Tab-separated table of C-alpha atoms in Angstrom:
chain	number	residue	atom	x	y	z
A	71	MET	CA	9.982	24.218	-18.448
A	72	ALA	CA	7.294	21.540	-18.777
A	73	MET	CA	8.302	18.078	-17.606
A	74	ARG	CA	6.810	14.742	-18.588
A	75	GLN	CA	5.979	12.134	-15.966
A	76	THR	CA	7.856	8.886	-16.691
A	77	PRO	CA	6.701	6.136	-14.333
A	78	LEU	CA	8.747	3.054	-13.489
A	79	THR	CA	6.885	-0.145	-14.322
A	80	CYS	CA	7.457	-3.082	-11.971
A	81	SER	CA	6.406	-6.340	-13.593
A	82	GLY	CA	6.501	-9.861	-12.190
A	83	HIS	CA	2.938	-10.444	-10.999
A	84	THR	CA	0.610	-12.455	-13.225
A	85	ARG	CA	-2.758	-11.311	-11.863
A	86	PRO	CA	-4.258	-8.038	-10.554
A	87	VAL	CA	-2.324	-6.195	-7.827
A	88	VAL	CA	-4.856	-5.415	-5.088
A	89	ASP	CA	-2.849	-3.983	-2.179
A	90	LEU	CA	0.541	-2.443	-1.444
A	91	ALA	CA	2.342	-0.950	1.521
A	92	PHE	CA	5.608	0.825	2.252
A	93	SER	CA	7.820	0.281	5.274
A	94	GLY	CA	9.218	3.152	7.276
A	95	ILE	CA	12.647	4.562	6.387
A	96	THR	CA	15.371	2.184	7.599
A	97	PRO	CA	19.203	2.362	7.468
A	98	TYR	CA	18.878	0.421	4.187
A	99	GLY	CA	16.308	2.695	2.598
A	100	TYR	CA	12.595	1.857	2.502
A	101	PHE	CA	10.733	-1.108	1.060
A	102	LEU	CA	7.505	-1.898	-0.781
A	103	ILE	CA	5.349	-5.024	-0.547
A	104	SER	CA	2.560	-5.892	-2.990
A	105	ALA	CA	-0.403	-8.261	-2.661
A	106	CYS	CA	-1.696	-9.973	-5.773
A	107	LYS	CA	-4.372	-12.430	-6.811
A	108	ASP	CA	-1.584	-14.704	-8.108
A	109	GLY	CA	-0.933	-15.655	-4.466
A	110	LYS	CA	2.700	-14.505	-4.551
A	111	PRO	CA	3.357	-11.286	-2.616
A	112	MET	CA	6.558	-9.518	-3.653
A	113	LEU	CA	9.079	-7.374	-1.799
A	114	ARG	CA	10.861	-4.527	-3.597
A	115	GLN	CA	13.272	-1.717	-2.885
A	116	GLY	CA	10.908	1.195	-2.412
A	117	ASP	CA	12.736	3.998	-4.211
A	118	THR	CA	13.666	2.029	-7.345
A	119	GLY	CA	11.128	-0.812	-7.562
A	120	ASP	CA	13.977	-3.341	-7.766
A	121	TRP	CA	12.687	-6.804	-6.938
A	122	ILE	CA	14.115	-8.379	-3.791
A	123	GLY	CA	12.076	-11.550	-3.364
A	124	THR	CA	8.746	-13.351	-3.556
A	125	PHE	CA	7.073	-14.879	-0.502
A	126	LEU	CA	5.958	-18.387	-1.472
A	127	GLY	CA	3.450	-20.370	0.605
A	128	HIS	CA	-0.114	-19.128	0.079
A	129	LYS	CA	-2.567	-21.340	-1.831
A	130	GLY	CA	-4.974	-18.632	-2.917
A	131	ALA	CA	-5.216	-14.978	-3.869
A	132	VAL	CA	-3.447	-12.594	-1.494
A	133	TRP	CA	-5.736	-9.675	-0.650
A	134	GLY	CA	-3.654	-7.721	1.838
A	135	ALA	CA	0.021	-7.194	2.649
A	136	THR	CA	2.001	-5.022	5.024
A	137	LEU	CA	5.488	-4.461	6.439
A	138	ASN	CA	6.430	-3.468	9.944
A	139	LYS	CA	8.120	-0.113	10.467
A	140	ASP	CA	11.723	-1.339	10.148
A	141	ALA	CA	10.944	-3.822	7.331
A	142	THR	CA	12.103	-6.877	9.287
A	143	LYS	CA	8.697	-8.572	9.174
A	144	ALA	CA	5.940	-8.884	6.597
A	145	ALA	CA	2.346	-10.051	6.958
A	146	THR	CA	-0.107	-11.198	4.306
A	147	ALA	CA	-3.852	-11.928	4.188
A	148	ALA	CA	-5.196	-14.476	1.739
A	149	ALA	CA	-8.142	-16.344	0.279
A	150	ASP	CA	-6.751	-19.659	1.600
A	151	PHE	CA	-8.279	-18.739	5.010
A	152	THR	CA	-4.889	-17.800	6.478
A	153	ALA	CA	-2.767	-14.841	7.428
A	154	LYS	CA	0.977	-15.411	7.356
A	155	VAL	CA	3.863	-13.652	9.079
A	156	TRP	CA	7.232	-13.658	7.306
A	157	ASP	CA	10.837	-12.799	8.024
A	158	ALA	CA	11.242	-9.987	5.489
A	159	VAL	CA	15.038	-10.288	5.506
A	160	SER	CA	15.360	-14.021	4.765
A	161	GLY	CA	11.928	-14.586	3.236
A	162	ASP	CA	11.184	-17.432	5.654
A	163	GLU	CA	7.624	-18.062	6.804
A	164	LEU	CA	7.463	-17.484	10.571
A	165	MET	CA	3.870	-18.494	11.274
A	166	THR	CA	0.522	-19.294	9.677
A	167	LEU	CA	-2.583	-17.987	11.429
A	168	ALA	CA	-5.648	-20.048	10.490
A	169	HIS	CA	-8.989	-18.290	10.011
A	170	LYS	CA	-12.503	-19.532	9.255
A	171	HIS	CA	-12.945	-17.512	6.069
A	172	ILE	CA	-11.068	-15.357	3.542
A	173	VAL	CA	-8.678	-12.861	5.205
A	174	LYS	CA	-8.574	-9.409	3.618
A	175	THR	CA	-6.389	-7.195	5.814
A	176	VAL	CA	-3.400	-7.302	8.190
A	177	ASP	CA	-1.617	-4.641	10.266
A	178	PHE	CA	1.271	-4.693	12.778
A	179	THR	CA	1.423	-2.666	15.988
A	180	GLN	CA	4.311	-0.187	16.131
A	181	ASP	CA	6.393	-2.611	18.246
A	182	SER	CA	5.577	-5.536	15.865
A	183	ASN	CA	4.363	-7.665	18.790
A	184	TYR	CA	0.723	-7.869	17.711
A	185	LEU	CA	-1.028	-8.450	14.392
A	186	LEU	CA	-4.533	-7.245	13.590
A	187	THR	CA	-6.540	-9.181	10.973
A	188	GLY	CA	-9.976	-8.876	9.386
A	189	GLY	CA	-11.902	-10.622	6.650
A	190	GLN	CA	-15.073	-12.185	5.366
A	191	ASP	CA	-16.131	-13.676	8.728
A	192	LYS	CA	-16.817	-10.107	10.011
A	193	LEU	CA	-14.478	-10.496	13.011
A	194	LEU	CA	-11.415	-8.501	13.998
A	195	ARG	CA	-8.673	-10.661	15.494
A	196	ILE	CA	-5.622	-9.583	17.503
A	197	TYR	CA	-2.741	-12.084	17.593
A	198	ASP	CA	0.092	-11.959	20.112
A	199	LEU	CA	3.043	-12.819	17.864
A	200	ASN	CA	5.147	-13.768	20.882
A	201	LYS	CA	2.536	-16.428	21.745
A	202	PRO	CA	1.448	-17.808	18.361
A	203	GLU	CA	-0.151	-20.859	19.971
A	204	ALA	CA	-2.529	-18.675	22.047
A	205	GLU	CA	-6.044	-17.976	20.824
A	206	PRO	CA	-6.462	-14.461	19.374
A	207	LYS	CA	-8.651	-11.807	20.934
A	208	GLU	CA	-11.792	-11.307	18.842
A	209	ILE	CA	-13.916	-8.202	18.308
A	210	SER	CA	-17.379	-8.634	16.790
A	211	GLY	CA	-19.791	-5.977	15.595
A	212	HIS	CA	-19.346	-5.672	11.840
A	213	THR	CA	-22.358	-6.716	9.771
A	214	SER	CA	-20.488	-7.537	6.549
A	215	GLY	CA	-17.010	-8.654	5.509
A	216	ILE	CA	-14.160	-6.464	6.769
A	217	LYS	CA	-12.141	-4.805	3.994
A	218	LYS	CA	-9.519	-2.919	6.014
A	219	ALA	CA	-8.408	-2.826	9.646
A	220	LEU	CA	-5.709	-0.520	11.020
A	221	TRP	CA	-4.129	0.311	14.364
A	222	CYS	CA	-4.349	4.001	15.275
A	223	SER	CA	-3.656	6.439	18.130
A	224	GLU	CA	-0.409	4.678	19.118
A	225	ASP	CA	-2.152	1.287	18.981
A	226	LYS	CA	-4.705	2.307	21.605
A	227	GLN	CA	-7.516	2.233	19.062
A	228	ILE	CA	-8.504	0.323	15.927
A	229	LEU	CA	-10.124	1.564	12.713
A	230	SER	CA	-12.000	-0.904	10.534
A	231	ALA	CA	-14.145	-0.731	7.412
A	232	ASP	CA	-16.747	-3.119	6.038
A	233	ASP	CA	-19.004	-2.566	3.045
A	234	LYS	CA	-20.618	0.755	4.026
A	235	THR	CA	-19.413	1.379	7.589
A	236	VAL	CA	-16.206	2.600	9.233
A	237	ARG	CA	-15.875	1.835	12.944
A	238	LEU	CA	-13.543	3.072	15.673
A	239	TRP	CA	-12.758	0.640	18.520
A	240	ASP	CA	-11.040	0.975	21.871
A	241	HIS	CA	-8.256	-1.615	22.146
A	242	ALA	CA	-8.311	-1.887	25.947
A	243	THR	CA	-12.064	-2.475	26.327
A	244	MET	CA	-12.577	-4.100	22.884
A	245	THR	CA	-15.704	-1.982	22.420
A	246	GLU	CA	-16.954	0.291	19.654
A	247	VAL	CA	-16.398	4.010	20.250
A	248	LYS	CA	-18.090	5.450	17.165
A	249	SER	CA	-19.071	4.568	13.592
A	250	LEU	CA	-19.577	6.271	10.234
A	251	ASN	CA	-22.191	5.120	7.745
A	252	PHE	CA	-21.976	5.686	3.989
A	253	ASN	CA	-24.584	5.359	1.272
A	254	MET	CA	-22.222	3.422	-0.989
A	255	SER	CA	-19.436	0.899	-0.652
A	256	VAL	CA	-16.211	2.017	1.055
A	257	SER	CA	-13.378	1.160	-1.330
A	258	SER	CA	-10.297	2.060	0.755
A	259	MET	CA	-9.022	3.550	3.994
A	260	GLU	CA	-5.658	5.085	4.938
A	261	TYR	CA	-4.530	6.253	8.380
A	262	ILE	CA	-2.065	9.148	8.752
A	263	PRO	CA	-0.553	9.139	12.278
A	264	GLU	CA	0.862	12.671	11.973
A	265	GLY	CA	-2.262	14.701	12.583
A	266	GLU	CA	-4.520	11.675	13.170
A	267	ILE	CA	-6.157	11.865	9.732
A	268	LEU	CA	-8.286	9.140	8.162
A	269	VAL	CA	-8.608	9.018	4.352
A	270	ILE	CA	-11.710	7.180	3.078
A	271	THR	CA	-12.797	6.604	-0.522
A	272	TYR	CA	-16.298	5.667	-1.670
A	273	GLY	CA	-17.850	6.161	-5.097
A	274	ARG	CA	-16.207	9.270	-6.568
A	275	SER	CA	-15.586	10.793	-3.136
A	276	ILE	CA	-12.307	11.175	-1.232
A	277	ALA	CA	-13.149	12.071	2.367
A	278	PHE	CA	-10.901	13.153	5.232
A	279	HIS	CA	-11.954	12.559	8.831
A	280	SER	CA	-10.397	12.882	12.259
A	281	ALA	CA	-9.108	9.454	13.259
A	282	VAL	CA	-9.805	10.317	16.916
A	283	SER	CA	-13.422	11.505	16.672
A	284	LEU	CA	-14.363	10.457	13.081
A	285	ASP	CA	-15.567	14.047	12.567
A	286	PRO	CA	-15.358	15.202	8.925
A	287	ILE	CA	-12.487	17.499	7.901
A	288	LYS	CA	-13.073	17.926	4.148
A	289	SER	CA	-13.913	15.925	1.024
A	290	PHE	CA	-13.224	16.064	-2.722
A	291	GLU	CA	-15.097	14.699	-5.731
A	292	ALA	CA	-13.156	12.973	-8.523
A	293	PRO	CA	-14.239	12.573	-12.175
A	294	ALA	CA	-14.442	8.768	-11.879
A	295	THR	CA	-15.078	6.036	-9.319
A	296	ILE	CA	-12.073	6.010	-6.954
A	297	ASN	CA	-10.690	2.777	-5.510
A	298	SER	CA	-7.836	4.203	-3.438
A	299	ALA	CA	-6.310	7.477	-2.269
A	300	SER	CA	-3.221	8.521	-0.322
A	301	LEU	CA	-2.211	11.730	1.444
A	302	HIS	CA	1.332	13.084	1.103
A	303	PRO	CA	3.349	12.847	4.376
A	304	GLU	CA	3.586	16.660	4.527
A	305	LYS	CA	-0.119	16.957	3.672
A	306	GLU	CA	0.542	19.041	0.574
A	307	PHE	CA	-0.947	16.698	-2.015
A	308	LEU	CA	-3.158	13.685	-2.330
A	309	VAL	CA	-3.216	11.123	-5.103
A	310	ALA	CA	-6.095	8.888	-6.117
A	311	GLY	CA	-6.797	6.210	-8.697
A	312	GLY	CA	-9.762	4.165	-9.821
A	313	GLU	CA	-11.881	2.793	-12.596
A	314	ASP	CA	-10.780	5.108	-15.436
A	315	PHE	CA	-7.129	3.851	-15.329
A	316	LYS	CA	-5.936	7.366	-14.342
A	317	LEU	CA	-4.004	8.704	-11.390
A	318	TYR	CA	-5.142	12.095	-10.099
A	319	LYS	CA	-3.044	14.464	-8.010
A	320	TYR	CA	-4.801	17.167	-5.976
A	321	ASP	CA	-3.747	20.086	-3.808
A	322	TYR	CA	-4.849	18.993	-0.326
A	323	ASN	CA	-5.606	22.526	0.884
A	324	SER	CA	-7.586	23.835	-2.101
A	325	GLY	CA	-8.838	20.592	-3.675
A	326	GLU	CA	-7.573	21.768	-7.079
A	327	GLU	CA	-6.651	19.011	-9.541
A	328	LEU	CA	-2.955	19.540	-10.298
A	329	GLU	CA	-2.184	16.650	-12.648
A	330	SER	CA	-3.621	13.439	-14.036
A	331	TYR	CA	-1.722	10.600	-15.674
A	332	LYS	CA	-2.741	7.502	-17.553
A	333	GLY	CA	-0.194	4.691	-17.508
A	334	HIS	CA	-2.003	1.556	-16.401
A	335	PHE	CA	-4.011	-0.674	-18.745
A	336	GLY	CA	-6.692	-1.511	-16.205
A	337	PRO	CA	-8.454	-0.070	-13.155
A	338	ILE	CA	-6.184	1.091	-10.331
A	339	HIS	CA	-6.800	-0.824	-7.098
A	340	CYS	CA	-4.306	0.759	-4.694
A	341	VAL	CA	-2.095	3.826	-4.401
A	342	ARG	CA	0.285	4.908	-1.619
A	343	PHE	CA	2.896	7.617	-1.036
A	344	SER	CA	6.399	6.563	-0.047
A	345	PRO	CA	7.434	7.470	3.532
A	346	ASP	CA	9.677	10.309	2.277
A	347	GLY	CA	6.937	11.615	-0.034
A	348	GLU	CA	9.221	11.598	-3.103
A	349	LEU	CA	7.113	9.090	-5.058
A	350	TYR	CA	3.836	7.225	-5.003
A	351	ALA	CA	3.145	3.650	-6.059
A	352	SER	CA	0.070	2.291	-7.792
A	353	GLY	CA	-1.155	-1.272	-8.316
A	354	SER	CA	-3.576	-2.252	-11.040
A	355	GLU	CA	-5.813	-4.845	-12.617
A	356	ASP	CA	-3.148	-5.024	-15.358
A	357	GLY	CA	-0.819	-6.919	-12.978
A	358	THR	CA	1.822	-4.191	-12.633
A	359	LEU	CA	3.000	-1.726	-10.047
A	360	ARG	CA	4.092	1.693	-11.210
A	361	LEU	CA	6.180	4.249	-9.369
A	362	TRP	CA	5.469	7.930	-10.060
A	363	GLN	CA	7.445	11.016	-9.072
A	364	THR	CA	5.748	13.483	-6.764
A	365	VAL	CA	7.830	16.326	-8.225
A	366	VAL	CA	8.335	15.480	-11.883
A	367	GLY	CA	11.881	15.967	-13.121
A	368	LYS	CA	13.642	15.710	-9.773
A	369	THR	CA	16.720	13.479	-9.732
A	370	TYR	CA	15.754	10.639	-7.377
A	371	GLY	CA	16.147	6.839	-7.362
A	372	LEU	CA	16.380	5.711	-10.987
A	373	TRP	CA	15.146	9.064	-12.303
A	374	LYS	CA	17.699	11.530	-13.604
A	375	CYS	CA	16.611	14.847	-15.063
A	376	VAL	CA	18.048	15.425	-18.553
A	377	LEU	CA	17.389	18.791	-20.216
A	378	PRO	CA	17.019	18.849	-24.025
A	379	GLU	CA	19.179	21.046	-26.200
A	380	GLU	CA	17.997	24.642	-26.473
A	381	ASP	CA	15.480	25.471	-29.216
A	382	SER	CA	14.882	21.773	-29.932
A	383	GLY	CA	11.209	22.176	-29.079
A	384	GLU	CA	11.269	18.976	-27.001
A	385	LEU	CA	9.776	18.613	-23.546
A	386	ALA	CA	12.257	18.030	-20.788
A	387	LYS	CA	11.831	14.563	-19.363
A	388	PRO	CA	13.343	12.462	-16.631
A	389	LYS	CA	15.676	9.773	-17.881
A	390	ILE	CA	15.619	6.334	-16.303
A	391	SER	CA	19.150	5.258	-15.500
A	392	PHE	CA	20.223	1.771	-14.481
A	393	PRO	CA	23.619	0.835	-13.013
A	394	GLU	CA	25.755	-0.889	-15.658
A	395	THR	CA	26.067	-4.056	-13.611
A	396	ALA	CA	22.500	-4.165	-12.307
A	397	GLU	CA	21.321	-6.863	-14.689
A	398	GLU	CA	24.349	-9.071	-14.049
A	399	GLU	CA	23.974	-8.640	-10.291
A	400	LEU	CA	20.290	-9.577	-10.373
A	401	GLU	CA	21.067	-12.693	-12.409
A	402	GLU	CA	23.724	-13.700	-9.876
A	403	ILE	CA	21.325	-13.152	-6.962
A	404	ALA	CA	18.632	-15.220	-8.660
A	405	ALA	CA	21.107	-18.036	-9.342
A	406	GLU	CA	22.408	-18.031	-5.764
A	407	ASN	CA	18.910	-18.172	-4.343
A	408	SER	CA	17.249	-20.485	-6.827
A	409	ASP	CA	16.255	-22.868	-4.033
A	410	SER	CA	14.922	-20.208	-1.651
A	411	ILE	CA	12.139	-17.623	-1.879
A	412	TYR	CA	13.491	-16.086	-5.060
A	413	SER	CA	11.962	-16.891	-8.424
A	414	SER	CA	12.819	-15.539	-11.889
A	415	THR	CA	13.749	-11.869	-11.756
A	416	PRO	CA	10.914	-9.441	-12.531
A	417	GLU	CA	11.773	-6.367	-14.535
A	418	VAL	CA	11.746	-2.721	-13.659
A	419	LYS	CA	11.441	-0.541	-16.723
A	420	ALA	CA	10.327	2.842	-17.858
């Protein structure tokens, strides 16, 4: 029976959402952080989109955001020439790392002891979070502003992307190992540790490379300019979104387009699979995040599959179910924390 995709819409931001990241799976589930040009990154429960809190402190657009594996720390990169590290449980700001230009990207090591940053000054910086007063290590070599920088190979190497180049660096020697050059601007980069796969988007292309050697694995062409793509944890599917407001889902092995959905009212800037692969999140120029089911119709999170009556001619569709007391509980939480990081409660709706 045909099923209709019913995304969850997470509102609350007032400007375009430009980056998002999931934590790993913790004893409390998994979490989602979003970066927005409104300067107010938000933390949400990953499987439902329920708002947990807003990190307040930046004085400019936030371009990058990430969580460590166990979701105890968050890091953000902003146009106010700073990167900030936060306690993701309390919402408290732990440290501000001053830069000389706009910061675009942040990434924790697996042990959360070091933070990698990159931005418009073309330098990669490595901060020892146990010694915040110490000067960071710096790696130079990029010829334009850095868009994304990621730890890879168990933090022994670093991947970074500027306008038309992706570079692989050795952490120990702080030297460049190899680089890839593209004939158009690189729009996004995702690193998959299981299998050491690098996902790169540029123009209409979605390319897969070895994260160890940068050798090409395969590539797909999309019908529109793609801004972001993500590979399913089990490497069955990939999703991509871009300038035509649509999300595309492809079979990773064959490259066949399986589905496409239009739900956003502006270009899609970022898309990522959840760590369990059950959903993917997208952030858009329209100021919203949307959560989409990987397998449409499966009962998961707030989705509950409801079959129509026989011979009604209706499509089966997932129903969005909310706990009866959810709204009251959220109001109580907001009231209790009115003087802390929490602001008015954003909505999650179908």
